[in-house]
Amino acid sequence: MASVEEGSGSRLVQPDKYKWELVLLLWGAFFLNQADRQVFNVVLPLIRADLHLTDTMLGLIATTFTVVFGLLVPFAGLAGDIVDRRRVVLISLLIFSTGTLLTGFASSFLLLLLFRGVATGAGEAFYAPAAGSLIGSAHDKTRARALSIHQTANYTGTVLGSLLAGWAGQTFGWRSAFLIYGVMGLVWGVVFFLRSRRYAIPAPATRARGDQKDLFGEAVKLIATTPALIGQMLAFGGLIFVSVGFLTWTPTLLFERFGLQLADAGFSATFYHFMGAYVGVLSASWLTDRLIPSIPRIRLWVMALGLVASAPFIWWAAEAQSLAHIYIALAAFGVARGMYDAGIFAAIFDVVEDRLRATVMGIVLASGFLIGAASPVIMGSMKAQYGLEGGMQMLAAAALIAGVVLFAATMVRPLRPRT
């Protein structure tokens, strides 16, 4: 009989009854994870004016967040393969929510750097590997569907997070946006703890078998001998470079170029993009699930195509001089981005066994965020000389290169490690 994680009561809910509620609880946590991440980007002009910060300083805060995330996420992966993954998710939720709450009280650049860049970045780093592995262990035949539904929390959190943050910032000041989401996250942490502790979830295989000694080394060796994983590491770095720069500065572009109100700028910068991403991620996951038995590389090919297809639409958004054109460009970029997102975790699960999944995911995520960390500060530094359009053109080039690299990696044989 498989080992199961501890629960609080004598009656634990069995897998067929908990797996979709688990997705719902994790969806809420991921929603707050992404909403918290976007709050800073939306109220950035208000923070700049209130604390008298430069664009480079603001970019450095976003870059610090990404570096901290990237450095800690491998440890998050190890934790997810050794201890109860629910505990890892809960601790993550409580830490990033507390960091968000404290950001609302920051009165200087250094405090913003500490609360936003370090505390919130550290908390968010521990979420994805454990959450993805929880879903993977609870869902078998419905795994891709469950992961895609979970991924939509990313889009919804970014869009609604932008809308509420912009409204709160305009109405009550920028600090209120952080306070609202900080409190919401702490409350959801209580809900998650009370509901998930009832589940009979299998323990991580490494803990059940007791083979935890060289987990990280084994994961590194697997990645080094698996072309599909090497390609995903490099491509994910390109995607994060594009995504972090885009989400940090697009609200400011709309605010400055078109004179939109802060709430409208934050909402429009994300709504059209992520509505397109909904279409891309759900359709691509449906298609690749059906084709992968006969075309083993289909998930990776669709991911590479999504990155390449993103480039011209990012460039168009950078040059657009009308709101209609930039919204169309953002929506098309979203469809392409969703094609990539549909395979992020499913493609890893295709070649990695359960006992190493969180660790491998942590390493892949770390590489991506460390590669992508420089994007916000580079765009902030470029802004005075080249404008935000110059920075977005740089993002378009990065997306194109990442897609070509991923496609090239899929052509190396064998696709999977030899056994």
C-alpha positions as a LaTeX table, in Angstrom:
\begin{tabular}{lrrr}
\hline
Residue & $x$ (\AA) & $y$ (\AA) & $z$ (\AA) \\
\hline
Met1 & 0.00 & 0.00 & 0.00 \\
Ala2 & 1.31 & 3.45 & $-0.89$ \\
Ser3 & 2.33 & 5.76 & 1.91 \\
Val4 & 0.06 & 8.76 & 2.42 \\
Glu5 & 0.62 & 12.18 & 3.92 \\
Glu6 & $-0.68$ & 12.91 & 7.38 \\
Gly7 & $-4.19$ & 14.25 & 7.86 \\
Ser8 & $-5.81$ & 15.72 & 10.91 \\
Gly9 & $-8.82$ & 13.48 & 11.31 \\
Ser10 & $-9.50$ & 9.77 & 11.47 \\
Arg11 & $-11.33$ & 9.93 & 8.14 \\
Leu12 & $-9.27$ & 11.12 & 5.21 \\
Val13 & $-10.97$ & 11.98 & 1.92 \\
Gln14 & $-9.95$ & 9.56 & $-0.85$ \\
Pro15 & $-8.34$ & 10.66 & $-4.14$ \\
Asp16 & $-11.38$ & 10.48 & $-6.42$ \\
Lys17 & $-13.21$ & 12.90 & $-4.14$ \\
Tyr18 & $-10.46$ & 15.42 & $-3.45$ \\
Lys19 & $-8.62$ & 15.85 & $-6.75$ \\
Trp20 & $-10.84$ & 18.58 & $-8.20$ \\
Glu21 & $-11.27$ & 20.41 & $-4.90$ \\
Leu22 & $-7.49$ & 20.35 & $-4.65$ \\
Val23 & $-7.26$ & 22.06 & $-8.05$ \\
Leu24 & $-9.75$ & 24.66 & $-6.84$ \\
Leu25 & $-7.78$ & 25.38 & $-3.66$ \\
Leu26 & $-4.52$ & 25.60 & $-5.58$ \\
Trp27 & $-6.23$ & 27.76 & $-8.23$ \\
Gly28 & $-7.08$ & 30.27 & $-5.50$ \\
Ala29 & $-3.52$ & 30.24 & $-4.15$ \\
Phe30 & $-2.05$ & 30.66 & $-7.65$ \\
Phe31 & $-4.53$ & 33.46 & $-8.39$ \\
Leu32 & $-3.23$ & 35.37 & $-5.36$ \\
Asn33 & 0.36 & 34.49 & $-6.24$ \\
Gln34 & $-0.01$ & 36.13 & $-9.65$ \\
Ala35 & $-2.22$ & 39.00 & $-8.47$ \\
Asp36 & 0.36 & 39.90 & $-5.81$ \\
Arg37 & 3.06 & 39.85 & $-8.48$ \\
Gln38 & 1.16 & 42.28 & $-10.73$ \\
Val39 & 0.16 & 44.82 & $-8.06$ \\
Phe40 & 3.61 & 46.43 & $-8.09$ \\
Asn41 & 3.59 & 46.80 & $-11.87$ \\
Val42 & 0.22 & 48.56 & $-11.94$ \\
Val43 & 0.85 & 51.12 & $-9.20$ \\
Leu44 & 4.47 & 51.66 & $-10.22$ \\
Pro45 & 3.88 & 55.29 & $-11.39$ \\
Leu46 & 2.30 & 56.14 & $-8.03$ \\
Ile47 & 5.18 & 54.57 & $-6.08$ \\
Arg48 & 7.68 & 56.43 & $-8.24$ \\
Ala49 & 6.00 & 59.79 & $-7.56$ \\
Asp50 & 5.41 & 59.20 & $-3.84$ \\
Leu51 & 8.87 & 57.88 & $-2.94$ \\
His52 & 10.77 & 59.87 & $-5.62$ \\
Leu53 & 12.34 & 56.82 & $-7.25$ \\
Thr54 & 14.00 & 56.53 & $-10.66$ \\
Asp55 & 12.95 & 54.09 & $-13.39$ \\
Thr56 & 16.21 & 52.20 & $-12.87$ \\
Met57 & 15.48 & 51.81 & $-9.14$ \\
Leu58 & 11.99 & 50.52 & $-9.87$ \\
Gly59 & 13.41 & 48.08 & $-12.42$ \\
Leu60 & 15.97 & 46.94 & $-9.83$ \\
Ile61 & 13.17 & 46.04 & $-7.39$ \\
Ala62 & 11.50 & 43.85 & $-10.03$ \\
Thr63 & 14.86 & 42.32 & $-10.95$ \\
Thr64 & 15.64 & 41.57 & $-7.27$ \\
Phe65 & 12.29 & 39.79 & $-6.95$ \\
Thr66 & 13.14 & 37.64 & $-9.97$ \\
Val67 & 16.69 & 36.85 & $-8.79$ \\
Val68 & 15.50 & 35.84 & $-5.31$ \\
Phe69 & 12.81 & 33.68 & $-6.89$ \\
Gly70 & 15.33 & 32.04 & $-9.18$ \\
Leu71 & 17.86 & 31.33 & $-6.43$ \\
Leu72 & 15.34 & 29.78 & $-4.05$ \\
Val73 & 13.10 & 27.78 & $-6.37$ \\
Pro74 & 15.53 & 24.79 & $-6.59$ \\
Phe75 & 15.27 & 24.45 & $-2.80$ \\
Ala76 & 11.51 & 24.63 & $-3.19$ \\
Gly77 & 11.70 & 21.74 & $-5.63$ \\
Leu78 & 13.74 & 19.66 & $-3.21$ \\
Ala79 & 11.27 & 20.42 & $-0.43$ \\
Gly80 & 8.40 & 19.30 & $-2.66$ \\
Asp81 & 10.02 & 15.90 & $-3.20$ \\
Ile82 & 10.89 & 15.33 & 0.46 \\
Val83 & 8.16 & 16.76 & 2.71 \\
Asp84 & 4.38 & 17.12 & 2.57 \\
Arg85 & 3.74 & 19.26 & $-0.51$ \\
Arg86 & 0.68 & 20.82 & 1.11 \\
Arg87 & 2.89 & 22.28 & 3.83 \\
Val88 & 5.22 & 23.76 & 1.23 \\
Val89 & 2.28 & 25.41 & $-0.57$ \\
Leu90 & 0.86 & 26.74 & 2.72 \\
Ile91 & 4.18 & 28.21 & 3.87 \\
Ser92 & 4.65 & 29.80 & 0.45 \\
Leu93 & 1.18 & 31.35 & 0.56 \\
Leu94 & 1.70 & 32.78 & 4.05 \\
Ile95 & 5.16 & 34.21 & 3.29 \\
Phe96 & 4.34 & 35.93 & 0.00 \\
Ser97 & 1.09 & 37.30 & 1.43 \\
Thr98 & 2.95 & 38.71 & 4.43 \\
Gly99 & 5.55 & 40.24 & 2.10 \\
Thr100 & 2.79 & 41.83 & 0.05 \\
Leu101 & 1.12 & 43.20 & 3.20 \\
Leu102 & 4.40 & 44.69 & 4.46 \\
Thr103 & 5.09 & 46.28 & 1.07 \\
Gly104 & 2.06 & 48.46 & 1.73 \\
Phe105 & 3.89 & 49.94 & 4.71 \\
Ala106 & 7.23 & 50.54 & 2.94 \\
Ser107 & 8.46 & 54.14 & 3.17 \\
Ser108 & 11.77 & 53.94 & 1.30 \\
Phe109 & 13.53 & 52.25 & $-1.59$ \\
Leu110 & 15.37 & 49.86 & 0.75 \\
Leu111 & 12.16 & 48.74 & 2.46 \\
Leu112 & 10.50 & 48.20 & $-0.93$ \\
Leu113 & 13.51 & 46.15 & $-1.99$ \\
Leu114 & 13.30 & 44.07 & 1.21 \\
Phe115 & 9.54 & 43.49 & 1.37 \\
Arg116 & 8.76 & 43.30 & $-2.34$ \\
Gly117 & 12.01 & 42.05 & $-3.85$ \\
Val118 & 13.17 & 39.67 & $-1.12$ \\
Ala119 & 10.23 & 38.58 & 1.08 \\
Thr120 & 7.56 & 38.32 & $-1.63$ \\
Gly121 & 10.00 & 36.80 & $-4.12$ \\
Ala122 & 11.11 & 34.19 & $-1.57$ \\
Gly123 & 7.54 & 33.24 & $-0.70$ \\
Glu124 & 6.42 & 32.88 & $-4.30$ \\
Ala125 & 9.45 & 30.72 & $-5.16$ \\
Phe126 & 8.15 & 27.85 & $-3.04$ \\
Tyr127 & 4.74 & 27.62 & $-4.70$ \\
Ala128 & 4.99 & 26.21 & $-8.23$ \\
Pro129 & 7.05 & 22.98 & $-7.83$ \\
Ala130 & 4.97 & 21.70 & $-4.92$ \\
Ala131 & 1.63 & 22.76 & $-6.42$ \\
Gly132 & 2.37 & 21.27 & $-9.84$ \\
Ser133 & 3.52 & 18.01 & $-8.27$ \\
Leu134 & 0.43 & 17.86 & $-6.05$ \\
Ile135 & $-1.79$ & 18.10 & $-9.13$ \\
Gly136 & 0.36 & 15.60 & $-10.98$ \\
Ser137 & 0.05 & 13.02 & $-8.20$ \\
Ala138 & $-3.71$ & 13.53 & $-7.78$ \\
His139 & $-4.57$ & 13.43 & $-11.49$ \\
Asp140 & $-3.62$ & 10.75 & $-13.99$ \\
Lys141 & $-5.93$ & 10.66 & $-17.00$ \\
Thr142 & $-7.06$ & 14.23 & $-16.28$ \\
Arg143 & $-3.56$ & 15.57 & $-15.57$ \\
Ala144 & $-3.12$ & 17.89 & $-18.57$ \\
Arg145 & $-6.64$ & 19.27 & $-18.15$ \\
Ala146 & $-6.10$ & 19.88 & $-14.43$ \\
Leu147 & $-2.73$ & 21.59 & $-15.04$ \\
Ser148 & $-4.23$ & 23.80 & $-17.76$ \\
Ile149 & $-7.12$ & 24.82 & $-15.49$ \\
His150 & $-4.59$ & 25.63 & $-12.76$ \\
Gln151 & $-2.58$ & 27.69 & $-15.28$ \\
Thr152 & $-5.62$ & 29.88 & $-15.99$ \\
Ala153 & $-5.26$ & 31.21 & $-12.42$ \\
Asn154 & $-2.06$ & 32.84 & $-13.65$ \\
Tyr155 & $-4.00$ & 34.77 & $-16.29$ \\
Thr156 & $-7.02$ & 35.55 & $-14.12$ \\
Gly157 & $-4.88$ & 36.68 & $-11.21$ \\
Thr158 & $-2.85$ & 38.96 & $-13.42$ \\
Val159 & $-5.92$ & 40.54 & $-15.08$ \\
Leu160 & $-8.15$ & 40.94 & $-12.02$ \\
Gly161 & $-5.15$ & 41.77 & $-9.88$ \\
Ser162 & $-4.32$ & 44.61 & $-12.25$ \\
Leu163 & $-7.90$ & 45.87 & $-12.28$ \\
Leu164 & $-8.38$ & 45.88 & $-8.51$ \\
Ala165 & $-4.89$ & 47.23 & $-7.85$ \\
Gly166 & $-5.40$ & 50.09 & $-10.31$ \\
Trp167 & $-8.78$ & 50.99 & $-8.84$ \\
Ala168 & $-7.52$ & 50.80 & $-5.25$ \\
Gly169 & $-4.40$ & 52.78 & $-6.13$ \\
Gln170 & $-6.37$ & 55.57 & $-7.79$ \\
Thr171 & $-9.03$ & 55.68 & $-5.07$ \\
Phe172 & $-7.14$ & 55.06 & $-1.83$ \\
Gly173 & $-3.45$ & 55.30 & $-2.75$ \\
Trp174 & $-0.91$ & 52.72 & $-3.86$ \\
Arg175 & $-0.45$ & 51.22 & $-0.38$ \\
Ser176 & $-4.06$ & 50.02 & $-0.21$ \\
Ala177 & $-3.56$ & 47.62 & $-3.13$ \\
Phe178 & $-0.83$ & 45.73 & $-1.28$ \\
Leu179 & $-2.82$ & 45.68 & 1.95 \\
Ile180 & $-5.89$ & 44.21 & 0.22 \\
Tyr181 & $-4.03$ & 41.34 & $-1.41$ \\
Gly182 & $-1.88$ & 40.67 & 1.64 \\
Val183 & $-4.95$ & 40.14 & 3.82 \\
Met184 & $-6.70$ & 38.04 & 1.13 \\
Gly185 & $-3.69$ & 35.74 & 0.93 \\
Leu186 & $-3.51$ & 35.18 & 4.67 \\
Val187 & $-7.23$ & 34.36 & 4.78 \\
Trp188 & $-6.90$ & 31.91 & 1.88 \\
Gly189 & $-4.00$ & 30.27 & 3.69 \\
Val190 & $-6.37$ & 29.40 & 6.56 \\
Val191 & $-8.95$ & 28.03 & 4.10 \\
Phe192 & $-6.31$ & 25.95 & 2.31 \\
Phe193 & $-5.01$ & 24.50 & 5.58 \\
Leu194 & $-8.44$ & 23.53 & 6.91 \\
Arg195 & $-9.62$ & 21.89 & 3.67 \\
Ser196 & $-6.47$ & 20.20 & 2.34 \\
Arg197 & $-5.55$ & 18.51 & 5.62 \\
Arg198 & $-8.55$ & 16.19 & 5.05 \\
Tyr199 & $-7.04$ & 14.65 & 1.91 \\
Ala200 & $-5.34$ & 11.24 & 1.68 \\
Ile201 & $-2.51$ & 12.36 & $-0.59$ \\
Pro202 & 0.34 & 9.96 & $-1.45$ \\
Ala203 & 3.64 & 10.93 & 0.18 \\
Pro204 & 6.49 & 11.95 & $-2.16$ \\
Ala205 & 8.02 & 8.76 & $-3.51$ \\
Thr206 & 11.48 & 9.73 & $-2.24$ \\
Arg207 & 10.15 & 10.04 & 1.32 \\
Ala208 & 8.22 & 6.80 & 1.09 \\
Arg209 & 11.26 & 4.93 & $-0.23$ \\
Gly210 & 13.82 & 6.75 & 1.90 \\
Asp211 & 16.16 & 7.58 & $-1.06$ \\
Gln212 & 16.65 & 11.30 & $-0.46$ \\
Lys213 & 20.45 & 11.46 & $-0.29$ \\
Asp214 & 21.39 & 12.72 & $-3.74$ \\
Leu215 & 18.05 & 13.93 & $-5.05$ \\
Phe216 & 19.43 & 17.17 & $-6.46$ \\
Gly217 & 22.38 & 15.47 & $-8.14$ \\
Glu218 & 20.10 & 12.87 & $-9.70$ \\
Ala219 & 17.81 & 15.60 & $-11.05$ \\
Val220 & 20.76 & 17.54 & $-12.51$ \\
Lys221 & 22.05 & 14.37 & $-14.20$ \\
Leu222 & 18.61 & 13.69 & $-15.66$ \\
Ile223 & 18.36 & 17.21 & $-17.08$ \\
Ala224 & 21.90 & 17.07 & $-18.49$ \\
Thr225 & 21.10 & 13.85 & $-20.39$ \\
Thr226 & 17.63 & 14.89 & $-21.60$ \\
Pro227 & 17.61 & 17.23 & $-24.61$ \\
Ala228 & 13.93 & 18.07 & $-24.06$ \\
Leu229 & 14.69 & 19.38 & $-20.57$ \\
Ile230 & 17.77 & 21.35 & $-21.63$ \\
Gly231 & 15.74 & 23.03 & $-24.36$ \\
Gln232 & 12.94 & 23.81 & $-21.91$ \\
Met233 & 15.36 & 25.42 & $-19.45$ \\
Leu234 & 16.72 & 27.78 & $-22.08$ \\
Ala235 & 13.32 & 28.51 & $-23.63$ \\
Phe236 & 11.72 & 29.14 & $-20.26$ \\
Gly237 & 14.47 & 31.66 & $-19.55$ \\
Gly238 & 13.51 & 33.49 & $-22.73$ \\
Leu239 & 9.81 & 33.37 & $-21.83$ \\
Ile240 & 10.46 & 34.79 & $-18.35$ \\
Phe241 & 12.72 & 37.51 & $-19.78$ \\
Val242 & 9.83 & 38.50 & $-22.07$ \\
Ser243 & 7.03 & 38.06 & $-19.53$ \\
Val244 & 8.62 & 39.90 & $-16.60$ \\
Gly245 & 9.63 & 42.85 & $-18.78$ \\
Phe246 & 6.23 & 42.93 & $-20.47$ \\
Leu247 & 4.19 & 42.78 & $-17.26$ \\
Thr248 & 6.41 & 45.31 & $-15.46$ \\
Trp249 & 6.37 & 48.05 & $-18.09$ \\
Thr250 & 3.31 & 47.64 & $-20.36$ \\
Pro251 & 0.93 & 49.35 & $-17.89$ \\
Thr252 & 3.34 & 52.31 & $-17.80$ \\
Leu253 & 3.51 & 52.36 & $-21.63$ \\
Leu254 & $-0.29$ & 52.66 & $-21.86$ \\
Phe255 & $-0.34$ & 55.23 & $-19.05$ \\
Glu256 & 2.30 & 57.43 & $-20.70$ \\
Arg257 & 1.64 & 56.96 & $-24.43$ \\
Phe258 & $-2.16$ & 57.01 & $-24.43$ \\
Gly259 & $-2.92$ & 58.87 & $-21.19$ \\
Leu260 & $-5.08$ & 56.09 & $-19.74$ \\
Gln261 & $-6.15$ & 56.23 & $-16.12$ \\
Leu262 & $-4.06$ & 53.96 & $-13.92$ \\
Ala263 & $-6.82$ & 51.37 & $-13.44$ \\
Asp264 & $-7.55$ & 51.31 & $-17.18$ \\
Ala265 & $-3.86$ & 51.00 & $-18.05$ \\
Gly266 & $-3.30$ & 48.11 & $-15.63$ \\
Phe267 & $-6.43$ & 46.31 & $-16.80$ \\
Ser268 & $-5.89$ & 46.82 & $-20.54$ \\
Ala269 & $-2.22$ & 45.80 & $-20.39$ \\
Thr270 & $-3.24$ & 42.36 & $-19.14$ \\
Phe271 & $-6.87$ & 41.71 & $-20.11$ \\
Tyr272 & $-6.50$ & 41.43 & $-23.89$ \\
His273 & $-3.24$ & 39.53 & $-23.58$ \\
Phe274 & $-4.52$ & 36.94 & $-21.13$ \\
Met275 & $-7.88$ & 36.50 & $-22.81$ \\
Gly276 & $-5.87$ & 35.42 & $-25.83$ \\
Ala277 & $-3.76$ & 33.22 & $-23.56$ \\
Tyr278 & $-6.91$ & 31.45 & $-22.29$ \\
Val279 & $-7.68$ & 30.46 & $-25.88$ \\
Gly280 & $-4.11$ & 29.38 & $-26.55$ \\
Val281 & $-3.54$ & 27.30 & $-23.42$ \\
Leu282 & $-6.87$ & 25.43 & $-23.44$ \\
Ser283 & $-6.84$ & 24.65 & $-27.16$ \\
Ala284 & $-3.14$ & 23.68 & $-27.23$ \\
Ser285 & $-3.46$ & 21.39 & $-24.20$ \\
Trp286 & $-6.50$ & 19.67 & $-25.75$ \\
Leu287 & $-4.70$ & 19.22 & $-29.08$ \\
Thr288 & $-1.36$ & 18.01 & $-27.72$ \\
Asp289 & $-2.97$ & 15.53 & $-25.30$ \\
Arg290 & $-4.60$ & 13.84 & $-28.28$ \\
Leu291 & $-1.59$ & 13.89 & $-30.58$ \\
Ile292 & 1.25 & 13.04 & $-28.19$ \\
Pro293 & 0.77 & 9.23 & $-28.36$ \\
Ser294 & 1.52 & 9.34 & $-32.09$ \\
Ile295 & 3.76 & 12.47 & $-32.19$ \\
Pro296 & 6.01 & 12.42 & $-29.09$ \\
Arg297 & 7.49 & 15.86 & $-29.83$ \\
Ile298 & 4.18 & 17.64 & $-30.43$ \\
Arg299 & 4.09 & 19.37 & $-27.04$ \\
Leu300 & 7.57 & 20.80 & $-27.49$ \\
Trp301 & 6.90 & 21.82 & $-31.11$ \\
Val302 & 3.76 & 23.71 & $-30.11$ \\
Met303 & 5.67 & 25.42 & $-27.30$ \\
Ala304 & 8.43 & 26.48 & $-29.71$ \\
Leu305 & 5.88 & 27.70 & $-32.25$ \\
Gly306 & 4.20 & 29.78 & $-29.55$ \\
Leu307 & 7.45 & 31.55 & $-28.70$ \\
Val308 & 8.34 & 32.26 & $-32.33$ \\
Ala309 & 4.82 & 33.47 & $-33.11$ \\
Ser310 & 4.95 & 35.86 & $-30.12$ \\
Ala311 & 7.78 & 37.92 & $-31.59$ \\
Pro312 & 5.98 & 39.85 & $-34.38$ \\
Phe313 & 3.04 & 40.71 & $-32.13$ \\
Ile314 & 5.28 & 42.04 & $-29.34$ \\
Trp315 & 7.03 & 44.18 & $-31.97$ \\
Trp316 & 3.68 & 45.41 & $-33.27$ \\
Ala317 & 2.59 & 46.35 & $-29.73$ \\
Ala318 & 5.82 & 48.30 & $-29.30$ \\
Glu319 & 5.14 & 50.36 & $-32.45$ \\
Ala320 & 1.34 & 50.70 & $-32.24$ \\
Gln321 & 0.04 & 54.26 & $-32.18$ \\
Ser322 & $-3.63$ & 53.45 & $-31.59$ \\
Leu323 & $-5.29$ & 51.61 & $-28.75$ \\
Ala324 & $-7.12$ & 49.30 & $-31.15$ \\
His325 & $-3.85$ & 48.15 & $-32.73$ \\
Ile326 & $-2.05$ & 47.60 & $-29.45$ \\
Tyr327 & $-4.98$ & 45.63 & $-28.02$ \\
Ile328 & $-5.08$ & 43.36 & $-31.09$ \\
Ala329 & $-1.33$ & 42.85 & $-30.84$ \\
Leu330 & $-1.53$ & 42.03 & $-27.13$ \\
Ala331 & $-4.35$ & 39.52 & $-27.73$ \\
Ala332 & $-2.45$ & 37.78 & $-30.53$ \\
Phe333 & 0.67 & 37.68 & $-28.38$ \\
Gly334 & $-1.52$ & 36.10 & $-25.68$ \\
Val335 & $-2.72$ & 33.29 & $-27.95$ \\
Ala336 & 0.88 & 32.47 & $-28.87$ \\
Arg337 & 1.99 & 32.67 & $-25.24$ \\
Gly338 & $-0.84$ & 30.31 & $-24.22$ \\
Met339 & 0.41 & 27.76 & $-26.77$ \\
Tyr340 & 3.73 & 27.75 & $-24.93$ \\
Asp341 & 2.18 & 27.70 & $-21.45$ \\
Ala342 & 0.07 & 24.62 & $-22.27$ \\
Gly343 & 3.17 & 22.43 & $-22.17$ \\
Ile344 & 5.28 & 23.97 & $-19.40$ \\
Phe345 & 4.63 & 21.29 & $-16.77$ \\
Ala346 & 3.06 & 18.57 & $-18.91$ \\
Ala347 & 6.20 & 18.36 & $-21.06$ \\
Ile348 & 8.31 & 17.87 & $-17.93$ \\
Phe349 & 5.97 & 15.18 & $-16.62$ \\
Asp350 & 6.33 & 13.37 & $-19.98$ \\
Val351 & 9.98 & 12.57 & $-19.22$ \\
Val352 & 10.33 & 12.77 & $-15.41$ \\
Glu353 & 9.03 & 10.26 & $-12.86$ \\
Asp354 & 6.97 & 11.50 & $-9.91$ \\
Arg355 & 9.68 & 11.21 & $-7.27$ \\
Leu356 & 11.89 & 13.76 & $-9.10$ \\
Arg357 & 9.26 & 16.05 & $-10.57$ \\
Ala358 & 9.31 & 18.86 & $-8.01$ \\
Thr359 & 13.12 & 18.94 & $-7.96$ \\
Val360 & 13.41 & 19.01 & $-11.76$ \\
Met361 & 10.67 & 21.65 & $-11.95$ \\
Gly362 & 12.55 & 23.73 & $-9.39$ \\
Ile363 & 15.76 & 23.62 & $-11.42$ \\
Val364 & 13.97 & 24.47 & $-14.68$ \\
Leu365 & 12.10 & 27.34 & $-13.02$ \\
Ala366 & 15.33 & 28.61 & $-11.42$ \\
Ser367 & 17.13 & 28.72 & $-14.75$ \\
Gly368 & 14.25 & 30.63 & $-16.29$ \\
Phe369 & 13.95 & 33.25 & $-13.60$ \\
Leu370 & 17.69 & 33.80 & $-13.31$ \\
Ile371 & 17.97 & 34.28 & $-17.07$ \\
Gly372 & 14.92 & 36.53 & $-17.13$ \\
Ala373 & 15.82 & 38.57 & $-14.04$ \\
Ala374 & 17.63 & 41.29 & $-15.94$ \\
Ser375 & 14.69 & 42.26 & $-18.14$ \\
Pro376 & 12.95 & 44.90 & $-15.96$ \\
Val377 & 16.11 & 46.77 & $-15.02$ \\
Ile378 & 17.41 & 46.69 & $-18.61$ \\
Met379 & 14.12 & 48.11 & $-19.88$ \\
Gly380 & 14.15 & 50.75 & $-17.13$ \\
Ser381 & 17.69 & 51.76 & $-18.08$ \\
Met382 & 16.83 & 51.85 & $-21.81$ \\
Lys383 & 13.70 & 53.92 & $-21.28$ \\
Ala384 & 15.35 & 57.37 & $-21.29$ \\
Gln385 & 17.24 & 56.81 & $-24.55$ \\
Tyr386 & 15.10 & 54.36 & $-26.51$ \\
Gly387 & 11.68 & 54.61 & $-24.84$ \\
Leu388 & 9.64 & 51.64 & $-23.78$ \\
Glu389 & 9.14 & 50.69 & $-27.43$ \\
Gly390 & 12.88 & 49.97 & $-27.67$ \\
Gly391 & 12.68 & 47.68 & $-24.67$ \\
Met392 & 9.68 & 45.83 & $-26.10$ \\
Gln393 & 11.48 & 45.31 & $-29.40$ \\
Met394 & 14.25 & 43.69 & $-27.36$ \\
Leu395 & 11.61 & 41.39 & $-25.84$ \\
Ala396 & 10.41 & 40.42 & $-29.32$ \\
Ala397 & 13.94 & 39.38 & $-30.29$ \\
Ala398 & 14.28 & 37.35 & $-27.08$ \\
Ala399 & 11.04 & 35.45 & $-27.79$ \\
Leu400 & 12.20 & 34.59 & $-31.31$ \\
Ile401 & 15.58 & 33.33 & $-30.13$ \\
Ala402 & 14.00 & 31.24 & $-27.34$ \\
Gly403 & 11.62 & 29.57 & $-29.78$ \\
Val404 & 14.38 & 28.68 & $-32.22$ \\
Val405 & 16.52 & 27.25 & $-29.40$ \\
Leu406 & 13.67 & 25.07 & $-28.13$ \\
Phe407 & 12.86 & 23.78 & $-31.62$ \\
Ala408 & 16.53 & 22.93 & $-32.20$ \\
Ala409 & 16.66 & 21.02 & $-28.90$ \\
Thr410 & 13.70 & 18.86 & $-29.94$ \\
Met411 & 15.64 & 17.69 & $-33.00$ \\
Val412 & 18.39 & 16.09 & $-30.87$ \\
Arg413 & 17.90 & 12.38 & $-30.42$ \\
Pro414 & 16.98 & 10.69 & $-28.21$ \\
Leu415 & 14.20 & 12.94 & $-26.92$ \\
Arg416 & 14.09 & 11.08 & $-23.61$ \\
Pro417 & 17.01 & 9.76 & $-21.50$ \\
Arg418 & 18.14 & 6.22 & $-22.26$ \\
Thr419 & 17.18 & 3.70 & $-19.61$ \\
\hline
\end{tabular}
